[in-house]
């Protein structure tokens, strides 16, 4: 969800019933070296609370330092689940699960560095031959983590089906801290299934909210509501990042919001060449008729 779950996206989700927010992945090294681009990822408002800063890295001392810098958030979440090549290639994200000792060292350093809850997000494992979510969860619990999110896919799967609900259940049975189920949640039926089959304490929704913040309230929006929310989202982006950047980033969100509406394909092509939010609004207004 890098490049997606920014301030504007979180506000939209909150307005539609989301109870807890997590930032985009924030590089611990980026915080350490004072990257302006990284600092932008840390922006939030009180309206978004409770909110966790999700950090990634592989060096305990730098993770701890970044956690201290971000201690004004309500929690720190350590990402040990990202499967992207540029992340795991540096030994970060899901690659950490291949080194349980480093997992322990990283978590211990962050927990000691801050006085707010620390959580961890993991996957079921690296691949089908390395399913070690239970081991990593037990390490996390022993090192003082307050909750753990388990994505029921391996790194090798990326985002391909199926989602292994059984491994989430095994993690839940193996630890006493809250376990949050994640992966493949697209509607209320998926949410109920996750709860029923895993016994998890909560559900984390990611890609299922793209163009569909109504997933948090289990509501089916009208076309008018979809268009109105798409426009509000775009305006928030422009307010937060400026008209030029906001227009560029709004393109993908408009595509998600209008998917399936008659004429969406043509509208999407026009939106992708639009030069302003106002122009985009005129394009999607035509979908109402």
PDB file of C-alpha atoms in Angstrom:
ATOM      1  CA  UNK A   1       0.000   0.000   0.000  1.00  0.00           C
ATOM      2  CA  UNK A   2       3.039   2.263  -0.381  1.00  0.00           C
ATOM      3  CA  UNK A   3       2.017   5.388  -2.272  1.00  0.00           C
ATOM      4  CA  UNK A   4      -1.623   4.844  -1.328  1.00  0.00           C
ATOM      5  CA  UNK A   5      -2.315   4.985   2.421  1.00  0.00           C
ATOM      6  CA  UNK A   6      -1.375   8.630   2.829  1.00  0.00           C
ATOM      7  CA  UNK A   7      -3.178  11.316   4.818  1.00  0.00           C
ATOM      8  CA  UNK A   8      -5.930  11.771   2.214  1.00  0.00           C
ATOM      9  CA  UNK A   9      -6.657   8.053   1.944  1.00  0.00           C
ATOM     10  CA  UNK A  10      -6.768   7.644   5.706  1.00  0.00           C
ATOM     11  CA  UNK A  11      -9.195  10.549   6.126  1.00  0.00           C
ATOM     12  CA  UNK A  12     -11.547   8.971   3.585  1.00  0.00           C
ATOM     13  CA  UNK A  13     -11.341   5.599   5.345  1.00  0.00           C
ATOM     14  CA  UNK A  14     -11.934   7.212   8.733  1.00  0.00           C
ATOM     15  CA  UNK A  15     -15.003   9.032   7.423  1.00  0.00           C
ATOM     16  CA  UNK A  16     -16.400   5.679   6.351  1.00  0.00           C
ATOM     17  CA  UNK A  17     -15.875   3.863   9.623  1.00  0.00           C
ATOM     18  CA  UNK A  18     -12.273   2.640   9.779  1.00  0.00           C
ATOM     19  CA  UNK A  19     -11.283   2.368  13.439  1.00  0.00           C
ATOM     20  CA  UNK A  20      -7.494   2.275  13.292  1.00  0.00           C
ATOM     21  CA  UNK A  21      -4.984   3.736  10.869  1.00  0.00           C
ATOM     22  CA  UNK A  22      -1.494   2.744   9.765  1.00  0.00           C
ATOM     23  CA  UNK A  23       0.808   4.942   7.686  1.00  0.00           C
ATOM     24  CA  UNK A  24       2.570   3.997   4.505  1.00  0.00           C
ATOM     25  CA  UNK A  25       5.835   2.172   5.143  1.00  0.00           C
ATOM     26  CA  UNK A  26       8.368   4.642   6.536  1.00  0.00           C
ATOM     27  CA  UNK A  27      12.046   3.923   6.029  1.00  0.00           C
ATOM     28  CA  UNK A  28      13.976   3.919   9.301  1.00  0.00           C
ATOM     29  CA  UNK A  29      17.051   4.965   7.343  1.00  0.00           C
ATOM     30  CA  UNK A  30      15.050   7.758   5.740  1.00  0.00           C
ATOM     31  CA  UNK A  31      14.223   9.087   9.204  1.00  0.00           C
ATOM     32  CA  UNK A  32      17.843   8.623  10.289  1.00  0.00           C
ATOM     33  CA  UNK A  33      19.203  10.635   7.365  1.00  0.00           C
ATOM     34  CA  UNK A  34      16.512  13.316   7.511  1.00  0.00           C
ATOM     35  CA  UNK A  35      14.919  12.628   4.124  1.00  0.00           C
ATOM     36  CA  UNK A  36      12.296  15.257   3.314  1.00  0.00           C
ATOM     37  CA  UNK A  37      10.323  12.721   1.265  1.00  0.00           C
ATOM     38  CA  UNK A  38      10.265  10.377   4.253  1.00  0.00           C
ATOM     39  CA  UNK A  39       9.158  13.170   6.578  1.00  0.00           C
ATOM     40  CA  UNK A  40       6.134  13.765   4.347  1.00  0.00           C
ATOM     41  CA  UNK A  41       5.024  10.190   4.984  1.00  0.00           C
ATOM     42  CA  UNK A  42       4.841  10.919   8.707  1.00  0.00           C
ATOM     43  CA  UNK A  43       2.197  13.651   8.439  1.00  0.00           C
ATOM     44  CA  UNK A  44      -1.107  13.015  10.175  1.00  0.00           C
ATOM     45  CA  UNK A  45      -3.840  14.889  12.013  1.00  0.00           C
ATOM     46  CA  UNK A  46      -5.581  14.156  15.292  1.00  0.00           C
ATOM     47  CA  UNK A  47      -8.666  13.172  13.294  1.00  0.00           C
ATOM     48  CA  UNK A  48      -6.797  10.057  12.130  1.00  0.00           C
ATOM     49  CA  UNK A  49      -6.087   8.814  15.638  1.00  0.00           C
ATOM     50  CA  UNK A  50      -5.548   6.139  16.755  1.00  0.00           C
ATOM     51  CA  UNK A  51      -2.762   5.783  14.215  1.00  0.00           C
ATOM     52  CA  UNK A  52       0.446   3.765  14.022  1.00  0.00           C
ATOM     53  CA  UNK A  53       3.640   4.683  12.205  1.00  0.00           C
ATOM     54  CA  UNK A  54       4.764   1.670  10.200  1.00  0.00           C
ATOM     55  CA  UNK A  55       8.545   1.534   9.949  1.00  0.00           C
ATOM     56  CA  UNK A  56      10.817  -0.816   8.059  1.00  0.00           C
ATOM     57  CA  UNK A  57      14.517  -1.579   8.276  1.00  0.00           C
ATOM     58  CA  UNK A  58      16.894  -4.261   9.459  1.00  0.00           C
ATOM     59  CA  UNK A  59      19.296  -2.460  11.794  1.00  0.00           C
ATOM     60  CA  UNK A  60      18.084  -2.484  15.430  1.00  0.00           C
ATOM     61  CA  UNK A  61      19.716   0.805  16.413  1.00  0.00           C
ATOM     62  CA  UNK A  62      18.336   2.713  13.430  1.00  0.00           C
ATOM     63  CA  UNK A  63      14.866   1.211  13.895  1.00  0.00           C
ATOM     64  CA  UNK A  64      14.968   2.273  17.544  1.00  0.00           C
ATOM     65  CA  UNK A  65      16.076   5.783  16.649  1.00  0.00           C
ATOM     66  CA  UNK A  66      13.300   6.190  14.085  1.00  0.00           C
ATOM     67  CA  UNK A  67      10.760   4.857  16.572  1.00  0.00           C
ATOM     68  CA  UNK A  68      11.800   7.512  19.078  1.00  0.00           C
ATOM     69  CA  UNK A  69      11.406  10.196  16.408  1.00  0.00           C
ATOM     70  CA  UNK A  70       7.904   8.903  15.692  1.00  0.00           C
ATOM     71  CA  UNK A  71       6.839   8.440  19.302  1.00  0.00           C
ATOM     72  CA  UNK A  72       4.146  11.102  18.898  1.00  0.00           C
ATOM     73  CA  UNK A  73       2.109   8.451  17.058  1.00  0.00           C
ATOM     74  CA  UNK A  74      -0.165   6.143  19.048  1.00  0.00           C
ATOM     75  CA  UNK A  75       1.881   3.043  18.195  1.00  0.00           C
ATOM     76  CA  UNK A  76       4.869   1.858  16.204  1.00  0.00           C
ATOM     77  CA  UNK A  77       4.367  -0.989  13.739  1.00  0.00           C
ATOM     78  CA  UNK A  78       7.418  -2.849  12.441  1.00  0.00           C
ATOM     79  CA  UNK A  79       6.928  -4.140   8.919  1.00  0.00           C
ATOM     80  CA  UNK A  80       8.227  -7.672   8.487  1.00  0.00           C
ATOM     81  CA  UNK A  81       5.782  -8.566   5.753  1.00  0.00           C
ATOM     82  CA  UNK A  82       6.534  -6.448   2.675  1.00  0.00           C
ATOM     83  CA  UNK A  83       7.357  -8.801  -0.233  1.00  0.00           C
ATOM     84  CA  UNK A  84       8.657  -6.253  -2.744  1.00  0.00           C
ATOM     85  CA  UNK A  85      12.050  -7.014  -4.258  1.00  0.00           C
ATOM     86  CA  UNK A  86      13.647  -3.653  -3.474  1.00  0.00           C
ATOM     87  CA  UNK A  87      12.705  -4.098   0.196  1.00  0.00           C
ATOM     88  CA  UNK A  88      13.576  -7.765   0.738  1.00  0.00           C
ATOM     89  CA  UNK A  89      16.721  -7.298  -1.342  1.00  0.00           C
ATOM     90  CA  UNK A  90      18.050  -5.139   1.494  1.00  0.00           C
ATOM     91  CA  UNK A  91      17.182  -7.750   4.105  1.00  0.00           C
ATOM     92  CA  UNK A  92      14.108  -5.753   5.173  1.00  0.00           C
ATOM     93  CA  UNK A  93      10.387  -6.439   5.164  1.00  0.00           C
ATOM     94  CA  UNK A  94       9.580 -10.136   4.849  1.00  0.00           C
ATOM     95  CA  UNK A  95      13.264 -11.013   4.504  1.00  0.00           C
ATOM     96  CA  UNK A  96      13.597 -10.458   8.254  1.00  0.00           C
ATOM     97  CA  UNK A  97      11.538 -13.592   8.821  1.00  0.00           C
ATOM     98  CA  UNK A  98      14.467 -15.594   7.466  1.00  0.00           C
ATOM     99  CA  UNK A  99      16.562 -14.443  10.435  1.00  0.00           C
ATOM    100  CA  UNK A 100      14.679 -15.014  13.727  1.00  0.00           C
ATOM    101  CA  UNK A 101      17.563 -13.690  15.811  1.00  0.00           C
ATOM    102  CA  UNK A 102      17.558 -10.406  13.933  1.00  0.00           C
ATOM    103  CA  UNK A 103      13.790 -10.264  14.357  1.00  0.00           C
ATOM    104  CA  UNK A 104      14.283 -10.525  18.123  1.00  0.00           C
ATOM    105  CA  UNK A 105      17.047  -7.910  18.119  1.00  0.00           C
ATOM    106  CA  UNK A 106      15.013  -5.422  16.077  1.00  0.00           C
ATOM    107  CA  UNK A 107      11.877  -5.784  18.155  1.00  0.00           C
ATOM    108  CA  UNK A 108      13.751  -5.595  21.445  1.00  0.00           C
ATOM    109  CA  UNK A 109      15.469  -2.377  20.396  1.00  0.00           C
ATOM    110  CA  UNK A 110      12.236  -0.676  19.353  1.00  0.00           C
ATOM    111  CA  UNK A 111      10.265  -1.793  22.417  1.00  0.00           C
ATOM    112  CA  UNK A 112      12.985  -0.415  24.692  1.00  0.00           C
ATOM    113  CA  UNK A 113      13.147   2.850  22.759  1.00  0.00           C
ATOM    114  CA  UNK A 114       9.535   3.980  23.167  1.00  0.00           C
ATOM    115  CA  UNK A 115       6.743   4.120  25.732  1.00  0.00           C
ATOM    116  CA  UNK A 116       3.948   3.461  23.259  1.00  0.00           C
ATOM    117  CA  UNK A 117       2.717   0.082  22.005  1.00  0.00           C
ATOM    118  CA  UNK A 118       4.832  -1.716  19.410  1.00  0.00           C
ATOM    119  CA  UNK A 119       3.196  -4.071  16.910  1.00  0.00           C
ATOM    120  CA  UNK A 120       4.606  -6.261  14.150  1.00  0.00           C
ATOM    121  CA  UNK A 121       3.250  -7.213  10.720  1.00  0.00           C
ATOM    122  CA  UNK A 122       4.405 -10.522   9.266  1.00  0.00           C
ATOM    123  CA  UNK A 123       3.482 -13.029   6.552  1.00  0.00           C
ATOM    124  CA  UNK A 124       2.937 -16.757   6.904  1.00  0.00           C
ATOM    125  CA  UNK A 125       6.549 -17.250   5.875  1.00  0.00           C
ATOM    126  CA  UNK A 126       9.059 -16.830   3.061  1.00  0.00           C
ATOM    127  CA  UNK A 127       7.743 -19.668   0.880  1.00  0.00           C
ATOM    128  CA  UNK A 128       5.896 -22.973   1.208  1.00  0.00           C
ATOM    129  CA  UNK A 129       9.037 -24.616   2.623  1.00  0.00           C
ATOM    130  CA  UNK A 130       9.516 -21.866   5.206  1.00  0.00           C
ATOM    131  CA  UNK A 131       6.246 -21.294   7.061  1.00  0.00           C
ATOM    132  CA  UNK A 132       7.435 -19.826  10.357  1.00  0.00           C
ATOM    133  CA  UNK A 133       4.769 -17.287  11.352  1.00  0.00           C
ATOM    134  CA  UNK A 134       4.163 -19.086  14.655  1.00  0.00           C
ATOM    135  CA  UNK A 135       7.866 -18.974  15.584  1.00  0.00           C
ATOM    136  CA  UNK A 136       8.181 -15.290  14.674  1.00  0.00           C
ATOM    137  CA  UNK A 137       4.971 -14.441  16.547  1.00  0.00           C
ATOM    138  CA  UNK A 138       6.240 -16.157  19.691  1.00  0.00           C
ATOM    139  CA  UNK A 139       9.516 -14.263  19.441  1.00  0.00           C
ATOM    140  CA  UNK A 140       7.596 -11.000  19.015  1.00  0.00           C
ATOM    141  CA  UNK A 141       5.470 -11.730  22.059  1.00  0.00           C
ATOM    142  CA  UNK A 142       8.522 -12.615  24.149  1.00  0.00           C
ATOM    143  CA  UNK A 143      10.181  -9.324  23.179  1.00  0.00           C
ATOM    144  CA  UNK A 144       7.214  -7.235  24.325  1.00  0.00           C
ATOM    145  CA  UNK A 145       5.104  -6.661  21.227  1.00  0.00           C
ATOM    146  CA  UNK A 146       1.524  -5.594  22.012  1.00  0.00           C
ATOM    147  CA  UNK A 147      -0.154  -7.159  18.947  1.00  0.00           C
ATOM    148  CA  UNK A 148       0.754  -8.917  15.740  1.00  0.00           C
ATOM    149  CA  UNK A 149      -0.722  -8.745  12.242  1.00  0.00           C
ATOM    150  CA  UNK A 150      -0.505 -11.922  10.174  1.00  0.00           C
ATOM    151  CA  UNK A 151      -0.910 -11.829   6.409  1.00  0.00           C
ATOM    152  CA  UNK A 152      -1.865 -15.337   5.377  1.00  0.00           C
ATOM    153  CA  UNK A 153       0.354 -15.508   2.313  1.00  0.00           C
ATOM    154  CA  UNK A 154       4.055 -16.273   1.858  1.00  0.00           C
ATOM    155  CA  UNK A 155       6.502 -13.856   0.324  1.00  0.00           C
ATOM    156  CA  UNK A 156       6.701 -16.129  -2.717  1.00  0.00           C
ATOM    157  CA  UNK A 157       2.957 -15.767  -3.259  1.00  0.00           C
ATOM    158  CA  UNK A 158       3.094 -11.982  -3.214  1.00  0.00           C
ATOM    159  CA  UNK A 159      -0.665 -11.279  -3.487  1.00  0.00           C
ATOM    160  CA  UNK A 160      -1.769 -14.431  -5.301  1.00  0.00           C
ATOM    161  CA  UNK A 161      -4.416 -16.736  -3.786  1.00  0.00           C
ATOM    162  CA  UNK A 162      -5.040 -18.602  -1.646  1.00  0.00           C
ATOM    163  CA  UNK A 163      -4.896 -16.896   1.729  1.00  0.00           C
ATOM    164  CA  UNK A 164      -3.917 -19.397   4.417  1.00  0.00           C
ATOM    165  CA  UNK A 165      -6.380 -18.810   7.249  1.00  0.00           C
ATOM    166  CA  UNK A 166      -5.063 -21.865   9.073  1.00  0.00           C
ATOM    167  CA  UNK A 167      -1.697 -20.237   9.776  1.00  0.00           C
ATOM    168  CA  UNK A 168      -3.449 -17.206  11.250  1.00  0.00           C
ATOM    169  CA  UNK A 169      -5.420 -19.542  13.506  1.00  0.00           C
ATOM    170  CA  UNK A 170      -2.208 -21.310  14.578  1.00  0.00           C
ATOM    171  CA  UNK A 171      -0.608 -17.991  15.478  1.00  0.00           C
ATOM    172  CA  UNK A 172      -3.694 -17.011  17.472  1.00  0.00           C
ATOM    173  CA  UNK A 173      -3.508 -20.295  19.396  1.00  0.00           C
ATOM    174  CA  UNK A 174       0.243 -19.885  20.030  1.00  0.00           C
ATOM    175  CA  UNK A 175       0.295 -16.407  21.619  1.00  0.00           C
ATOM    176  CA  UNK A 176      -1.659 -14.439  24.203  1.00  0.00           C
ATOM    177  CA  UNK A 177      -1.354 -11.020  22.570  1.00  0.00           C
ATOM    178  CA  UNK A 178      -4.023  -9.836  20.087  1.00  0.00           C
ATOM    179  CA  UNK A 179      -3.686 -11.266  16.572  1.00  0.00           C
ATOM    180  CA  UNK A 180      -4.983  -9.320  13.577  1.00  0.00           C
ATOM    181  CA  UNK A 181      -5.885 -11.284  10.450  1.00  0.00           C
ATOM    182  CA  UNK A 182      -4.912  -9.901   7.058  1.00  0.00           C
ATOM    183  CA  UNK A 183      -5.085 -10.907   3.417  1.00  0.00           C
ATOM    184  CA  UNK A 184      -7.777 -11.139   0.751  1.00  0.00           C
ATOM    185  CA  UNK A 185     -10.410  -9.107   2.605  1.00  0.00           C
ATOM    186  CA  UNK A 186     -12.747  -7.596   0.014  1.00  0.00           C
ATOM    187  CA  UNK A 187     -16.184  -7.634   1.647  1.00  0.00           C
ATOM    188  CA  UNK A 188     -18.184  -8.415   4.780  1.00  0.00           C
ATOM    189  CA  UNK A 189     -18.309 -12.127   3.941  1.00  0.00           C
ATOM    190  CA  UNK A 190     -14.498 -12.264   3.886  1.00  0.00           C
ATOM    191  CA  UNK A 191     -14.359 -10.464   7.217  1.00  0.00           C
ATOM    192  CA  UNK A 192     -16.785 -12.894   8.847  1.00  0.00           C
ATOM    193  CA  UNK A 193     -14.879 -15.851   7.445  1.00  0.00           C
ATOM    194  CA  UNK A 194     -11.601 -14.482   8.776  1.00  0.00           C
ATOM    195  CA  UNK A 195     -13.043 -14.131  12.267  1.00  0.00           C
ATOM    196  CA  UNK A 196     -14.819 -17.476  12.258  1.00  0.00           C
ATOM    197  CA  UNK A 197     -11.984 -19.576  10.864  1.00  0.00           C
ATOM    198  CA  UNK A 198      -9.050 -17.989  12.676  1.00  0.00           C
ATOM    199  CA  UNK A 199     -10.426 -16.705  15.982  1.00  0.00           C
ATOM    200  CA  UNK A 200      -8.462 -13.513  15.360  1.00  0.00           C
ATOM    201  CA  UNK A 201      -9.070 -10.375  17.417  1.00  0.00           C
ATOM    202  CA  UNK A 202      -9.365  -7.998  14.503  1.00  0.00           C
ATOM    203  CA  UNK A 203      -9.059  -7.684  10.743  1.00  0.00           C
ATOM    204  CA  UNK A 204      -6.736  -5.458   8.767  1.00  0.00           C
ATOM    205  CA  UNK A 205      -8.066  -4.285   5.412  1.00  0.00           C
ATOM    206  CA  UNK A 206      -5.696  -3.087   2.727  1.00  0.00           C
ATOM    207  CA  UNK A 207      -6.330  -3.476  -1.015  1.00  0.00           C
ATOM    208  CA  UNK A 208     -10.004  -4.215  -0.344  1.00  0.00           C
ATOM    209  CA  UNK A 209     -10.455  -0.533   0.515  1.00  0.00           C
ATOM    210  CA  UNK A 210      -9.133   0.759  -2.821  1.00  0.00           C
ATOM    211  CA  UNK A 211     -11.988   2.745  -4.306  1.00  0.00           C
ATOM    212  CA  UNK A 212     -14.219   1.139  -1.702  1.00  0.00           C
ATOM    213  CA  UNK A 213     -14.026   2.776   1.727  1.00  0.00           C
ATOM    214  CA  UNK A 214     -17.595   1.538   2.245  1.00  0.00           C
ATOM    215  CA  UNK A 215     -16.064  -1.821   3.161  1.00  0.00           C
ATOM    216  CA  UNK A 216     -15.632  -0.397   6.666  1.00  0.00           C
ATOM    217  CA  UNK A 217     -19.364   0.225   7.060  1.00  0.00           C
ATOM    218  CA  UNK A 218     -20.622  -2.741   4.990  1.00  0.00           C
ATOM    219  CA  UNK A 219     -22.565  -0.400   2.733  1.00  0.00           C
ATOM    220  CA  UNK A 220     -23.195  -0.580  -1.008  1.00  0.00           C
ATOM    221  CA  UNK A 221     -22.706   2.924  -2.406  1.00  0.00           C
ATOM    222  CA  UNK A 222     -24.671   4.475  -5.232  1.00  0.00           C
ATOM    223  CA  UNK A 223     -22.880   5.700  -8.349  1.00  0.00           C
ATOM    224  CA  UNK A 224     -23.403   9.250  -7.108  1.00  0.00           C
ATOM    225  CA  UNK A 225     -21.760   8.413  -3.784  1.00  0.00           C
ATOM    226  CA  UNK A 226     -18.811   6.776  -5.516  1.00  0.00           C
ATOM    227  CA  UNK A 227     -18.256   9.800  -7.712  1.00  0.00           C
ATOM    228  CA  UNK A 228     -18.679  12.268  -4.834  1.00  0.00           C
ATOM    229  CA  UNK A 229     -16.182  10.364  -2.691  1.00  0.00           C
ATOM    230  CA  UNK A 230     -13.701  10.099  -5.559  1.00  0.00           C
ATOM    231  CA  UNK A 231     -13.847  13.860  -5.968  1.00  0.00           C
ATOM    232  CA  UNK A 232     -13.444  14.478  -2.241  1.00  0.00           C
ATOM    233  CA  UNK A 233     -10.455  12.133  -2.215  1.00  0.00           C
ATOM    234  CA  UNK A 234      -8.877  13.998  -5.128  1.00  0.00           C
ATOM    235  CA  UNK A 235      -9.452  17.364  -3.477  1.00  0.00           C
ATOM    236  CA  UNK A 236      -7.848  16.124  -0.268  1.00  0.00           C
ATOM    237  CA  UNK A 237      -4.835  14.975  -2.283  1.00  0.00           C
ATOM    238  CA  UNK A 238      -4.530  18.381  -3.938  1.00  0.00           C
ATOM    239  CA  UNK A 239      -4.860  20.142  -0.584  1.00  0.00           C
ATOM    240  CA  UNK A 240      -2.226  17.876   0.973  1.00  0.00           C
ATOM    241  CA  UNK A 241       0.285  17.581  -1.886  1.00  0.00           C
ATOM    242  CA  UNK A 242      -0.486  20.472  -4.184  1.00  0.00           C
ATOM    243  CA  UNK A 243      -2.529  20.603  -7.385  1.00  0.00           C
ATOM    244  CA  UNK A 244       0.112  19.073  -9.659  1.00  0.00           C
ATOM    245  CA  UNK A 245       1.044  16.100  -7.498  1.00  0.00           C
ATOM    246  CA  UNK A 246      -2.515  15.703  -6.285  1.00  0.00           C
ATOM    247  CA  UNK A 247      -3.774  15.461  -9.873  1.00  0.00           C
ATOM    248  CA  UNK A 248      -1.195  12.833 -10.768  1.00  0.00           C
ATOM    249  CA  UNK A 249      -1.940  10.710  -7.706  1.00  0.00           C
ATOM    250  CA  UNK A 250      -5.709  11.081  -8.050  1.00  0.00           C
ATOM    251  CA  UNK A 251      -5.655   9.220 -11.374  1.00  0.00           C
ATOM    252  CA  UNK A 252      -5.270   5.766  -9.857  1.00  0.00           C
ATOM    253  CA  UNK A 253      -7.859   6.489  -7.165  1.00  0.00           C
ATOM    254  CA  UNK A 254     -10.438   7.670  -9.716  1.00  0.00           C
ATOM    255  CA  UNK A 255      -9.862   4.429 -11.646  1.00  0.00           C
ATOM    256  CA  UNK A 256     -10.624   2.374  -8.528  1.00  0.00           C
ATOM    257  CA  UNK A 257     -13.689   4.404  -7.576  1.00  0.00           C
ATOM    258  CA  UNK A 258     -15.360   4.216 -10.987  1.00  0.00           C
ATOM    259  CA  UNK A 259     -14.470   0.606 -11.841  1.00  0.00           C
ATOM    260  CA  UNK A 260     -17.522  -1.220 -13.158  1.00  0.00           C
ATOM    261  CA  UNK A 261     -19.563   1.886 -13.901  1.00  0.00           C
ATOM    262  CA  UNK A 262     -20.809   2.125 -17.487  1.00  0.00           C
ATOM    263  CA  UNK A 263     -18.371   4.258 -19.466  1.00  0.00           C
ATOM    264  CA  UNK A 264     -15.592   3.875 -16.892  1.00  0.00           C
ATOM    265  CA  UNK A 265     -13.011   2.701 -19.436  1.00  0.00           C
ATOM    266  CA  UNK A 266     -13.335   5.782 -21.604  1.00  0.00           C
ATOM    267  CA  UNK A 267     -13.478   8.039 -18.558  1.00  0.00           C
ATOM    268  CA  UNK A 268     -10.324   6.453 -17.145  1.00  0.00           C
ATOM    269  CA  UNK A 269      -8.404   7.109 -20.344  1.00  0.00           C
ATOM    270  CA  UNK A 270      -9.444  10.752 -20.271  1.00  0.00           C
ATOM    271  CA  UNK A 271      -8.636  11.073 -16.559  1.00  0.00           C
ATOM    272  CA  UNK A 272      -5.117   9.780 -17.216  1.00  0.00           C
ATOM    273  CA  UNK A 273      -4.422  12.805 -19.414  1.00  0.00           C
ATOM    274  CA  UNK A 274      -6.335  15.363 -17.336  1.00  0.00           C
ATOM    275  CA  UNK A 275      -4.288  18.350 -16.172  1.00  0.00           C
ATOM    276  CA  UNK A 276      -6.317  19.341 -13.106  1.00  0.00           C
ATOM    277  CA  UNK A 277      -8.730  18.087 -10.481  1.00  0.00           C
ATOM    278  CA  UNK A 278     -11.410  20.317 -11.997  1.00  0.00           C
ATOM    279  CA  UNK A 279     -11.003  18.588 -15.358  1.00  0.00           C
ATOM    280  CA  UNK A 280     -11.259  15.186 -13.681  1.00  0.00           C
ATOM    281  CA  UNK A 281     -14.451  16.252 -11.939  1.00  0.00           C
ATOM    282  CA  UNK A 282     -16.079  17.186 -15.231  1.00  0.00           C
ATOM    283  CA  UNK A 283     -15.150  13.784 -16.666  1.00  0.00           C
ATOM    284  CA  UNK A 284     -16.619  11.714 -13.831  1.00  0.00           C
ATOM    285  CA  UNK A 285     -19.745  13.891 -13.618  1.00  0.00           C
ATOM    286  CA  UNK A 286     -20.638  12.564 -17.064  1.00  0.00           C
ATOM    287  CA  UNK A 287     -20.878   9.046 -15.575  1.00  0.00           C
ATOM    288  CA  UNK A 288     -23.911  10.045 -13.512  1.00  0.00           C
ATOM    289  CA  UNK A 289     -26.272  10.069 -16.481  1.00  0.00           C
TER     290      UNK A 289
END
